[in-house]
């Protein structure tokens, strides 16, 4: 029997130790963060409850079940065939990016990113003594595209050693195609640049699009890349601190593991691993129901903005519950956009400028029950009508 999940259910999360709900005053809807307002999948809750029953929470073993669960997920969801031994535990995708920068580049090396991009890509490079190289994504006809000429120029710089790829892309919502990924892979191989592919949003490709894990492109790039995944975004498990890094190349895997050990990050969290394994072994039904719900939410936002807020334009998403809104038509200075909606609509957005190359844009999470989203839209519409 297939389980069903009710994404319409609302829970009062204030005063529940939620970072998302503790940042702003009580009357503000926190739509700035990459976290949903949905309860996690029932098999995850059940597995955690069974583990609590043990009453023993000493250091956890490095069980083979972890790599096996990741292998199963990638195979069943994306037909990506990997070996469970290629999987390393890491506390989070952000941590994996940090360890990868330590393991695969030296201070002074250039690390390439495609902007606008998830803000931590910037800070992780800036704070590690590496030099940030930028391949700016181009907005053409309402859709972001890769400037491949510039990409090649950046990769050809002999000091560029690493590329952090966001696949699918936060915040512009692109689900990179096989053709685009093949061109990126070919250029990185030609210029000997290792790629870290952050695929934390890969589960959330919309039904007309396909998420392609980077190693699926070719055996050559599989040996020259690392993929990071985490059930955190999909299953609302960010507080569990258990994610996975997949490194098909043994030498690279060992280098990554040394970085983990050197930062005392190798010990696995008892509950996090239980949650990841349950999500990846038994959570397929949840994603099958979550994605259409998010697609409907995105459609609702697009329709509402077209009808009621002409200066705020949705960049059509192909994946994720993070929407990228072009607010340049509202006539407000870029730095006043997020504060204006916070004050007048009581909705918190992420300021696009924090993603680099995103001035005049706002990022909005739609991982909310429909009723909450409808309320937010009305508040946004009323605030915009005062401009
Ligand atoms: C692209 C991307 N990578 C990583 C993260 C953070 O994931 P984690 O909590 O596993 O570090 C986020 C969250 O916003 C994200 O959007």
PDB file of C-alpha atoms in Angstrom, residues 4-174:
ATOM      1  CA  UNK A   4       0.239   9.331   1.433  1.00  0.00           C
ATOM      2  CA  UNK A   5       1.482  12.569   2.937  1.00  0.00           C
ATOM      3  CA  UNK A   6      -0.698  15.568   3.647  1.00  0.00           C
ATOM      4  CA  UNK A   7       1.291  18.679   2.719  1.00  0.00           C
ATOM      5  CA  UNK A   8      -1.665  20.941   3.575  1.00  0.00           C
ATOM      6  CA  UNK A   9      -1.360  20.304   7.295  1.00  0.00           C
ATOM      7  CA  UNK A  10      -0.178  23.340   9.265  1.00  0.00           C
ATOM      8  CA  UNK A  11       1.903  23.118  12.409  1.00  0.00           C
ATOM      9  CA  UNK A  12       2.689  25.968  14.765  1.00  0.00           C
ATOM     10  CA  UNK A  13       6.486  25.974  14.649  1.00  0.00           C
ATOM     11  CA  UNK A  14       7.170  29.086  16.657  1.00  0.00           C
ATOM     12  CA  UNK A  15       8.800  28.288  19.980  1.00  0.00           C
ATOM     13  CA  UNK A  16       9.827  24.832  18.696  1.00  0.00           C
ATOM     14  CA  UNK A  17      13.553  25.547  18.494  1.00  0.00           C
ATOM     15  CA  UNK A  18      13.242  26.387  14.803  1.00  0.00           C
ATOM     16  CA  UNK A  19      15.972  28.655  13.428  1.00  0.00           C
ATOM     17  CA  UNK A  20      13.672  29.658  10.572  1.00  0.00           C
ATOM     18  CA  UNK A  21      11.006  30.875  12.975  1.00  0.00           C
ATOM     19  CA  UNK A  22      13.287  32.509  15.511  1.00  0.00           C
ATOM     20  CA  UNK A  23      15.025  35.024  13.280  1.00  0.00           C
ATOM     21  CA  UNK A  24      12.214  37.512  12.688  1.00  0.00           C
ATOM     22  CA  UNK A  25       9.316  38.946  14.701  1.00  0.00           C
ATOM     23  CA  UNK A  26       6.287  36.703  15.195  1.00  0.00           C
ATOM     24  CA  UNK A  27       4.149  38.382  12.540  1.00  0.00           C
ATOM     25  CA  UNK A  28       6.720  37.820   9.759  1.00  0.00           C
ATOM     26  CA  UNK A  29       6.468  34.772   7.460  1.00  0.00           C
ATOM     27  CA  UNK A  30      10.007  33.380   7.083  1.00  0.00           C
ATOM     28  CA  UNK A  31      10.250  32.600   3.358  1.00  0.00           C
ATOM     29  CA  UNK A  32      13.962  33.370   3.137  1.00  0.00           C
ATOM     30  CA  UNK A  33      15.390  29.964   4.049  1.00  0.00           C
ATOM     31  CA  UNK A  34      15.870  26.688   2.158  1.00  0.00           C
ATOM     32  CA  UNK A  35      13.688  24.666   4.476  1.00  0.00           C
ATOM     33  CA  UNK A  36      10.103  23.474   4.098  1.00  0.00           C
ATOM     34  CA  UNK A  37       7.248  23.802   6.525  1.00  0.00           C
ATOM     35  CA  UNK A  38       6.202  20.187   5.919  1.00  0.00           C
ATOM     36  CA  UNK A  39       6.532  17.330   8.397  1.00  0.00           C
ATOM     37  CA  UNK A  40       8.992  14.676   7.335  1.00  0.00           C
ATOM     38  CA  UNK A  41       8.037  11.276   5.926  1.00  0.00           C
ATOM     39  CA  UNK A  42       6.399   8.784   8.298  1.00  0.00           C
ATOM     40  CA  UNK A  43       9.021   6.030   7.761  1.00  0.00           C
ATOM     41  CA  UNK A  44      11.666   8.508   9.004  1.00  0.00           C
ATOM     42  CA  UNK A  45       9.649   9.277  12.134  1.00  0.00           C
ATOM     43  CA  UNK A  46       9.090   5.566  12.767  1.00  0.00           C
ATOM     44  CA  UNK A  47      12.770   4.687  12.326  1.00  0.00           C
ATOM     45  CA  UNK A  48      13.818   7.459  14.703  1.00  0.00           C
ATOM     46  CA  UNK A  49      11.263   6.345  17.305  1.00  0.00           C
ATOM     47  CA  UNK A  50      12.609   2.781  17.134  1.00  0.00           C
ATOM     48  CA  UNK A  51      16.153   4.081  17.617  1.00  0.00           C
ATOM     49  CA  UNK A  52      15.092   6.166  20.647  1.00  0.00           C
ATOM     50  CA  UNK A  53      13.675   2.990  22.202  1.00  0.00           C
ATOM     51  CA  UNK A  54      17.208   1.543  22.421  1.00  0.00           C
ATOM     52  CA  UNK A  55      18.112   4.114  25.058  1.00  0.00           C
ATOM     53  CA  UNK A  56      21.813   3.812  24.079  1.00  0.00           C
ATOM     54  CA  UNK A  57      23.404   6.678  22.207  1.00  0.00           C
ATOM     55  CA  UNK A  58      27.162   6.073  22.303  1.00  0.00           C
ATOM     56  CA  UNK A  59      29.498   6.650  19.347  1.00  0.00           C
ATOM     57  CA  UNK A  60      27.917   5.274  16.191  1.00  0.00           C
ATOM     58  CA  UNK A  61      29.580   2.639  14.016  1.00  0.00           C
ATOM     59  CA  UNK A  62      30.329   3.319  10.366  1.00  0.00           C
ATOM     60  CA  UNK A  63      27.609   1.001   9.164  1.00  0.00           C
ATOM     61  CA  UNK A  64      27.507  -0.177   5.568  1.00  0.00           C
ATOM     62  CA  UNK A  65      23.800   0.650   5.614  1.00  0.00           C
ATOM     63  CA  UNK A  66      24.576   4.325   5.071  1.00  0.00           C
ATOM     64  CA  UNK A  67      26.379   3.913   1.745  1.00  0.00           C
ATOM     65  CA  UNK A  68      23.862   1.284   0.681  1.00  0.00           C
ATOM     66  CA  UNK A  69      20.921   3.645   1.307  1.00  0.00           C
ATOM     67  CA  UNK A  70      22.589   6.368  -0.782  1.00  0.00           C
ATOM     68  CA  UNK A  71      23.389   3.857  -3.531  1.00  0.00           C
ATOM     69  CA  UNK A  72      19.762   2.681  -3.539  1.00  0.00           C
ATOM     70  CA  UNK A  73      18.410   6.255  -3.737  1.00  0.00           C
ATOM     71  CA  UNK A  74      20.629   7.345  -6.628  1.00  0.00           C
ATOM     72  CA  UNK A  75      19.840   4.165  -8.525  1.00  0.00           C
ATOM     73  CA  UNK A  76      16.081   4.195  -7.921  1.00  0.00           C
ATOM     74  CA  UNK A  77      15.534   7.922  -8.467  1.00  0.00           C
ATOM     75  CA  UNK A  78      18.107   8.784 -11.161  1.00  0.00           C
ATOM     76  CA  UNK A  79      19.334   5.444 -12.559  1.00  0.00           C
ATOM     77  CA  UNK A  80      22.820   6.422 -11.422  1.00  0.00           C
ATOM     78  CA  UNK A  81      24.842   3.345 -10.673  1.00  0.00           C
ATOM     79  CA  UNK A  82      27.438   3.753  -7.908  1.00  0.00           C
ATOM     80  CA  UNK A  83      29.192   1.492  -5.398  1.00  0.00           C
ATOM     81  CA  UNK A  84      28.271   1.944  -1.739  1.00  0.00           C
ATOM     82  CA  UNK A  85      32.017   2.174  -0.922  1.00  0.00           C
ATOM     83  CA  UNK A  86      32.226   5.428  -2.882  1.00  0.00           C
ATOM     84  CA  UNK A  87      30.001   7.128  -0.293  1.00  0.00           C
ATOM     85  CA  UNK A  88      31.454   9.146   2.573  1.00  0.00           C
ATOM     86  CA  UNK A  89      29.449  10.555   5.459  1.00  0.00           C
ATOM     87  CA  UNK A  90      29.643  14.333   6.003  1.00  0.00           C
ATOM     88  CA  UNK A  91      27.638  16.489   8.435  1.00  0.00           C
ATOM     89  CA  UNK A  92      26.129  18.648   5.690  1.00  0.00           C
ATOM     90  CA  UNK A  93      26.515  19.706   2.097  1.00  0.00           C
ATOM     91  CA  UNK A  94      28.022  22.981   3.301  1.00  0.00           C
ATOM     92  CA  UNK A  95      30.620  20.986   5.283  1.00  0.00           C
ATOM     93  CA  UNK A  96      31.350  18.827   2.235  1.00  0.00           C
ATOM     94  CA  UNK A  97      32.010  21.933   0.165  1.00  0.00           C
ATOM     95  CA  UNK A  98      34.394  23.171   2.855  1.00  0.00           C
ATOM     96  CA  UNK A  99      36.237  19.826   3.070  1.00  0.00           C
ATOM     97  CA  UNK A 100      36.429  19.617  -0.726  1.00  0.00           C
ATOM     98  CA  UNK A 101      37.997  23.073  -0.922  1.00  0.00           C
ATOM     99  CA  UNK A 102      40.550  21.961   1.697  1.00  0.00           C
ATOM    100  CA  UNK A 103      41.240  18.642  -0.018  1.00  0.00           C
ATOM    101  CA  UNK A 104      41.301  19.673  -3.675  1.00  0.00           C
ATOM    102  CA  UNK A 105      42.801  23.157  -3.733  1.00  0.00           C
ATOM    103  CA  UNK A 106      45.518  25.207  -2.089  1.00  0.00           C
ATOM    104  CA  UNK A 107      45.395  28.738  -0.652  1.00  0.00           C
ATOM    105  CA  UNK A 108      45.764  31.161  -3.559  1.00  0.00           C
ATOM    106  CA  UNK A 109      44.075  28.814  -6.063  1.00  0.00           C
ATOM    107  CA  UNK A 110      41.002  29.988  -7.967  1.00  0.00           C
ATOM    108  CA  UNK A 111      37.687  28.254  -7.253  1.00  0.00           C
ATOM    109  CA  UNK A 112      35.018  28.790  -9.899  1.00  0.00           C
ATOM    110  CA  UNK A 113      31.310  29.367  -9.243  1.00  0.00           C
ATOM    111  CA  UNK A 114      28.367  30.350 -11.446  1.00  0.00           C
ATOM    112  CA  UNK A 115      26.581  33.391 -10.070  1.00  0.00           C
ATOM    113  CA  UNK A 116      24.048  34.164  -8.736  1.00  0.00           C
ATOM    114  CA  UNK A 117      24.485  31.135  -6.500  1.00  0.00           C
ATOM    115  CA  UNK A 118      23.739  29.808  -2.983  1.00  0.00           C
ATOM    116  CA  UNK A 119      25.407  32.376  -0.727  1.00  0.00           C
ATOM    117  CA  UNK A 120      27.606  29.898   1.173  1.00  0.00           C
ATOM    118  CA  UNK A 121      29.520  29.138  -2.056  1.00  0.00           C
ATOM    119  CA  UNK A 122      30.862  32.677  -1.773  1.00  0.00           C
ATOM    120  CA  UNK A 123      31.742  32.706   1.916  1.00  0.00           C
ATOM    121  CA  UNK A 124      33.347  29.243   1.876  1.00  0.00           C
ATOM    122  CA  UNK A 125      35.766  30.374  -0.844  1.00  0.00           C
ATOM    123  CA  UNK A 126      36.323  33.870   0.555  1.00  0.00           C
ATOM    124  CA  UNK A 127      37.069  32.525   4.039  1.00  0.00           C
ATOM    125  CA  UNK A 128      39.488  29.816   2.935  1.00  0.00           C
ATOM    126  CA  UNK A 129      42.185  31.956   1.357  1.00  0.00           C
ATOM    127  CA  UNK A 130      41.176  30.832  -2.150  1.00  0.00           C
ATOM    128  CA  UNK A 131      40.305  33.271  -4.930  1.00  0.00           C
ATOM    129  CA  UNK A 132      36.736  33.334  -6.154  1.00  0.00           C
ATOM    130  CA  UNK A 133      36.357  33.104  -9.925  1.00  0.00           C
ATOM    131  CA  UNK A 134      32.943  33.914 -11.329  1.00  0.00           C
ATOM    132  CA  UNK A 135      31.160  32.641 -14.415  1.00  0.00           C
ATOM    133  CA  UNK A 136      28.103  34.894 -14.512  1.00  0.00           C
ATOM    134  CA  UNK A 137      24.906  33.207 -15.635  1.00  0.00           C
ATOM    135  CA  UNK A 138      23.026  35.127 -18.321  1.00  0.00           C
ATOM    136  CA  UNK A 139      19.305  35.879 -18.179  1.00  0.00           C
ATOM    137  CA  UNK A 140      17.984  35.491 -21.724  1.00  0.00           C
ATOM    138  CA  UNK A 141      14.265  35.561 -22.485  1.00  0.00           C
ATOM    139  CA  UNK A 142      13.339  34.869 -18.857  1.00  0.00           C
ATOM    140  CA  UNK A 143      15.677  31.869 -18.519  1.00  0.00           C
ATOM    141  CA  UNK A 144      19.207  31.651 -17.169  1.00  0.00           C
ATOM    142  CA  UNK A 145      21.881  30.215 -19.445  1.00  0.00           C
ATOM    143  CA  UNK A 146      25.555  29.440 -19.144  1.00  0.00           C
ATOM    144  CA  UNK A 147      28.013  31.718 -20.930  1.00  0.00           C
ATOM    145  CA  UNK A 148      30.251  28.903 -22.170  1.00  0.00           C
ATOM    146  CA  UNK A 149      32.816  31.201 -23.768  1.00  0.00           C
ATOM    147  CA  UNK A 150      33.424  32.873 -20.426  1.00  0.00           C
ATOM    148  CA  UNK A 151      33.324  29.499 -18.660  1.00  0.00           C
ATOM    149  CA  UNK A 152      36.134  28.233 -20.851  1.00  0.00           C
ATOM    150  CA  UNK A 153      38.158  31.420 -20.228  1.00  0.00           C
ATOM    151  CA  UNK A 154      37.784  30.965 -16.471  1.00  0.00           C
ATOM    152  CA  UNK A 155      38.661  27.282 -16.564  1.00  0.00           C
ATOM    153  CA  UNK A 156      41.669  27.884 -18.820  1.00  0.00           C
ATOM    154  CA  UNK A 157      43.299  30.052 -16.161  1.00  0.00           C
ATOM    155  CA  UNK A 158      46.002  27.709 -14.817  1.00  0.00           C
ATOM    156  CA  UNK A 159      45.250  28.780 -11.241  1.00  0.00           C
ATOM    157  CA  UNK A 160      41.660  27.516 -11.467  1.00  0.00           C
ATOM    158  CA  UNK A 161      41.717  24.147  -9.706  1.00  0.00           C
ATOM    159  CA  UNK A 162      38.150  23.577  -8.614  1.00  0.00           C
ATOM    160  CA  UNK A 163      34.614  24.305  -9.775  1.00  0.00           C
ATOM    161  CA  UNK A 164      31.613  24.291  -7.438  1.00  0.00           C
ATOM    162  CA  UNK A 165      28.598  23.394  -9.565  1.00  0.00           C
ATOM    163  CA  UNK A 166      25.057  23.816  -8.277  1.00  0.00           C
ATOM    164  CA  UNK A 167      22.958  21.125  -9.992  1.00  0.00           C
ATOM    165  CA  UNK A 168      20.021  21.888 -10.027  1.00  0.00           C
ATOM    166  CA  UNK A 169      20.770  25.517  -9.452  1.00  0.00           C
ATOM    167  CA  UNK A 170      19.847  27.555  -6.371  1.00  0.00           C
ATOM    168  CA  UNK A 171      18.611  30.258  -6.788  1.00  0.00           C
ATOM    169  CA  UNK A 172      17.882  30.481 -10.535  1.00  0.00           C
ATOM    170  CA  UNK A 173      15.931  27.202 -10.584  1.00  0.00           C
ATOM    171  CA  UNK A 174      17.630  25.684 -13.624  1.00  0.00           C
TER     172      UNK A 174
END
